[in-house]
Amino acid sequence: MTPLVSIIMGSTSDLPILSKAADFLEKMEVPFEMNALSAHRTPDEVERFARGARDRGLKVIIAAAGMAAALPGVIAAMTPLPVIGLPINSTLSGQDALYSIVMMPPGVSVATVGINAGLNAAVMAVQILALEDKALAERFDNYRSGLKEKIVNANRELDKLDYKFKSNGGF
């Protein structure tokens, strides 16, 4: 099975955050791969990966990095594929990584999710892939319906809470 999404992390210390992305891709039945690459420590491997990504059948790349966070931008500079940048909170509350990833020069874009938002990176990847895959779009629609149902159920539970000055049925 050819992977459609590549999850790239600057270090395996990022795995707890990237596992949320992997879990969601697994749930959505999207083939993916995971690798550790560093824009600073393994630049030749990053270039080989990025330049060959489309030819290998990949459709979307999730690239996570902290601190200087060059990895997503370097990959985006060398592939026409969409790159989703995932800033990792390693210093400065992750703001250094966020700014590094989101502030790309014109013509080289990286779609960026929130700090440590591994799940949202995978959600965005699925949304991109679902544009051309009706079965995946249906699985994603079911997922989104489930999110709505969680909130509806939460409101039912909140209505049951009894406080002297609380009124029910706010809207």
Tab-separated table of C-alpha atoms in Angstrom:
chain	number	residue	atom	x	y	z
A	1	MET	CA	0.000	0.000	0.000
A	2	THR	CA	1.481	3.316	-1.101
A	3	PRO	CA	1.419	5.980	1.609
A	4	LEU	CA	-0.569	9.111	0.747
A	5	VAL	CA	0.600	11.151	3.733
A	6	SER	CA	4.084	11.472	5.131
A	7	ILE	CA	4.500	12.454	8.753
A	8	ILE	CA	7.943	13.962	9.261
A	9	MET	CA	9.271	14.922	12.661
A	10	GLY	CA	12.492	16.687	13.507
A	11	SER	CA	13.113	14.262	16.355
A	12	THR	CA	11.445	11.205	17.835
A	13	SER	CA	10.854	13.288	20.964
A	14	ASP	CA	7.977	14.768	18.892
A	15	LEU	CA	6.305	11.358	18.597
A	16	PRO	CA	3.714	11.899	21.383
A	17	ILE	CA	2.314	14.822	19.385
A	18	LEU	CA	2.614	13.112	15.998
A	19	SER	CA	0.948	9.958	17.307
A	20	LYS	CA	-2.308	11.943	17.404
A	21	ALA	CA	-1.925	12.553	13.681
A	22	ALA	CA	-1.097	8.896	13.053
A	23	ASP	CA	-4.070	7.730	15.128
A	24	PHE	CA	-6.447	9.931	13.129
A	25	LEU	CA	-5.050	8.829	9.755
A	26	GLU	CA	-5.398	5.234	10.922
A	27	LYS	CA	-9.014	5.881	11.945
A	28	MET	CA	-9.734	7.455	8.547
A	29	GLU	CA	-8.013	4.504	6.780
A	30	VAL	CA	-5.430	6.726	5.090
A	31	PRO	CA	-2.094	5.053	4.292
A	32	PHE	CA	0.810	6.996	5.780
A	33	GLU	CA	4.474	6.794	6.656
A	34	MET	CA	6.468	8.275	9.550
A	35	ASN	CA	10.085	9.403	9.499
A	36	ALA	CA	12.473	11.544	11.513
A	37	LEU	CA	14.405	14.080	9.443
A	38	SER	CA	16.188	17.242	10.463
A	39	ALA	CA	16.671	20.283	8.252
A	40	HIS	CA	19.832	21.058	10.217
A	41	ARG	CA	21.283	17.631	11.036
A	42	THR	CA	20.274	15.613	7.939
A	43	PRO	CA	19.873	18.202	5.162
A	44	ASP	CA	20.839	15.795	2.360
A	45	GLU	CA	18.185	13.292	3.465
A	46	VAL	CA	15.574	16.056	3.732
A	47	GLU	CA	16.349	17.155	0.180
A	48	ARG	CA	16.208	13.579	-1.151
A	49	PHE	CA	12.879	13.034	0.636
A	50	ALA	CA	11.288	16.292	-0.520
A	51	ARG	CA	12.409	16.094	-4.147
A	52	GLY	CA	11.207	12.486	-4.463
A	53	ALA	CA	7.969	12.770	-2.490
A	54	ARG	CA	5.583	13.290	-5.430
A	55	ASP	CA	7.215	10.555	-7.512
A	56	ARG	CA	6.696	8.117	-4.632
A	57	GLY	CA	2.950	8.813	-4.697
A	58	LEU	CA	2.687	11.012	-1.636
A	59	LYS	CA	-0.100	13.613	-1.721
A	60	VAL	CA	0.371	15.572	1.530
A	61	ILE	CA	3.251	16.083	3.964
A	62	ILE	CA	2.875	16.859	7.655
A	63	ALA	CA	6.157	18.314	8.927
A	64	ALA	CA	6.629	18.989	12.626
A	65	ALA	CA	9.464	20.930	14.189
A	66	GLY	CA	10.300	23.023	17.215
A	67	MET	CA	12.623	25.925	17.938
A	68	ALA	CA	13.973	27.275	14.610
A	69	ALA	CA	11.463	24.956	12.907
A	70	ALA	CA	13.013	25.110	9.441
A	71	LEU	CA	11.869	21.618	8.429
A	72	PRO	CA	8.401	22.419	7.012
A	73	GLY	CA	9.664	25.394	5.013
A	74	VAL	CA	12.694	23.576	3.661
A	75	ILE	CA	10.491	20.693	2.518
A	76	ALA	CA	7.961	23.110	0.972
A	77	ALA	CA	10.783	24.785	-0.955
A	78	MET	CA	11.639	21.488	-2.653
A	79	THR	CA	8.258	19.897	-3.425
A	80	PRO	CA	5.044	21.049	-5.072
A	81	LEU	CA	3.014	18.953	-2.619
A	82	PRO	CA	1.019	20.631	0.134
A	83	VAL	CA	3.011	20.816	3.358
A	84	ILE	CA	1.234	21.159	6.682
A	85	GLY	CA	3.515	22.663	9.301
A	86	LEU	CA	3.100	21.591	12.904
A	87	PRO	CA	4.941	23.796	15.399
A	88	ILE	CA	6.208	21.919	18.448
A	89	ASN	CA	6.417	23.517	21.883
A	90	SER	CA	10.033	23.035	22.845
A	91	THR	CA	11.093	26.598	23.766
A	92	LEU	CA	9.333	29.959	24.091
A	93	SER	CA	6.009	28.109	24.512
A	94	GLY	CA	6.291	27.042	20.865
A	95	GLN	CA	5.876	30.575	19.567
A	96	ASP	CA	9.340	30.550	17.988
A	97	ALA	CA	8.393	27.459	15.987
A	98	LEU	CA	4.980	28.891	15.082
A	99	TYR	CA	6.452	32.121	13.731
A	100	SER	CA	9.173	30.260	11.854
A	101	ILE	CA	6.674	28.002	10.128
A	102	VAL	CA	3.920	30.505	9.401
A	103	MET	CA	6.126	33.368	8.147
A	104	MET	CA	7.125	31.911	4.783
A	105	PRO	CA	8.255	34.067	1.866
A	106	PRO	CA	5.826	34.673	-1.011
A	107	GLY	CA	5.510	31.697	-3.330
A	108	VAL	CA	6.586	29.057	-0.799
A	109	SER	CA	3.641	28.342	1.473
A	110	VAL	CA	3.202	26.068	4.450
A	111	ALA	CA	-0.297	25.517	5.808
A	112	THR	CA	0.197	25.844	9.552
A	113	VAL	CA	-1.816	24.444	12.437
A	114	GLY	CA	-1.603	25.397	16.094
A	115	ILE	CA	1.232	24.585	18.454
A	116	ASN	CA	1.275	20.828	19.246
A	117	ALA	CA	-1.932	20.367	17.189
A	118	GLY	CA	-1.064	16.957	15.748
A	119	LEU	CA	-4.699	15.968	15.361
A	120	ASN	CA	-5.529	19.116	13.375
A	121	ALA	CA	-2.588	18.504	11.054
A	122	ALA	CA	-4.044	15.108	10.193
A	123	VAL	CA	-7.555	16.561	9.891
A	124	MET	CA	-6.261	19.059	7.325
A	125	ALA	CA	-4.459	16.299	5.423
A	126	VAL	CA	-7.673	14.259	5.290
A	127	GLN	CA	-9.657	17.277	4.102
A	128	ILE	CA	-7.181	17.742	1.236
A	129	LEU	CA	-7.294	14.071	0.270
A	130	ALA	CA	-11.100	13.914	0.576
A	131	LEU	CA	-11.430	16.393	-2.291
A	132	GLU	CA	-10.709	13.504	-4.666
A	133	ASP	CA	-11.802	10.479	-2.607
A	134	LYS	CA	-15.554	10.121	-2.026
A	135	ALA	CA	-15.223	7.226	0.419
A	136	LEU	CA	-12.745	9.208	2.531
A	137	ALA	CA	-15.013	12.265	2.333
A	138	GLU	CA	-17.858	10.157	3.718
A	139	ARG	CA	-15.697	8.848	6.585
A	140	PHE	CA	-14.635	12.409	7.357
A	141	ASP	CA	-18.249	13.646	7.271
A	142	ASN	CA	-19.153	10.909	9.756
A	143	TYR	CA	-16.289	12.009	12.000
A	144	ARG	CA	-17.502	15.625	11.900
A	145	SER	CA	-21.070	14.523	12.674
A	146	GLY	CA	-19.704	12.704	15.705
A	147	LEU	CA	-18.094	15.930	16.923
A	148	LYS	CA	-21.430	17.690	16.675
A	149	GLU	CA	-23.178	14.882	18.550
A	150	LYS	CA	-20.643	15.143	21.411
A	151	ILE	CA	-21.564	18.790	21.929
A	152	VAL	CA	-25.302	18.106	21.699
A	153	ASN	CA	-24.927	15.392	24.343
A	154	ALA	CA	-22.776	17.660	26.518
A	155	ASN	CA	-25.522	20.296	26.492
A	156	ARG	CA	-28.093	17.690	27.546
A	157	GLU	CA	-25.875	16.813	30.500
A	158	LEU	CA	-25.375	20.485	31.375
A	159	ASP	CA	-29.146	20.989	31.367
A	160	LYS	CA	-29.379	18.354	34.116
A	161	LEU	CA	-27.088	20.293	36.474
A	162	ASP	CA	-29.108	21.916	39.211
A	163	TYR	CA	-28.058	25.306	40.533
A	164	LYS	CA	-30.276	27.808	42.303
A	165	PHE	CA	-29.600	30.618	39.813
A	166	LYS	CA	-29.061	28.556	36.650
A	167	SER	CA	-31.689	28.637	33.921
A	168	ASN	CA	-31.869	25.888	31.282
A	169	GLY	CA	-32.257	26.173	27.524
A	170	GLY	CA	-30.034	29.208	26.932
A	171	PHE	CA	-30.905	29.549	23.231
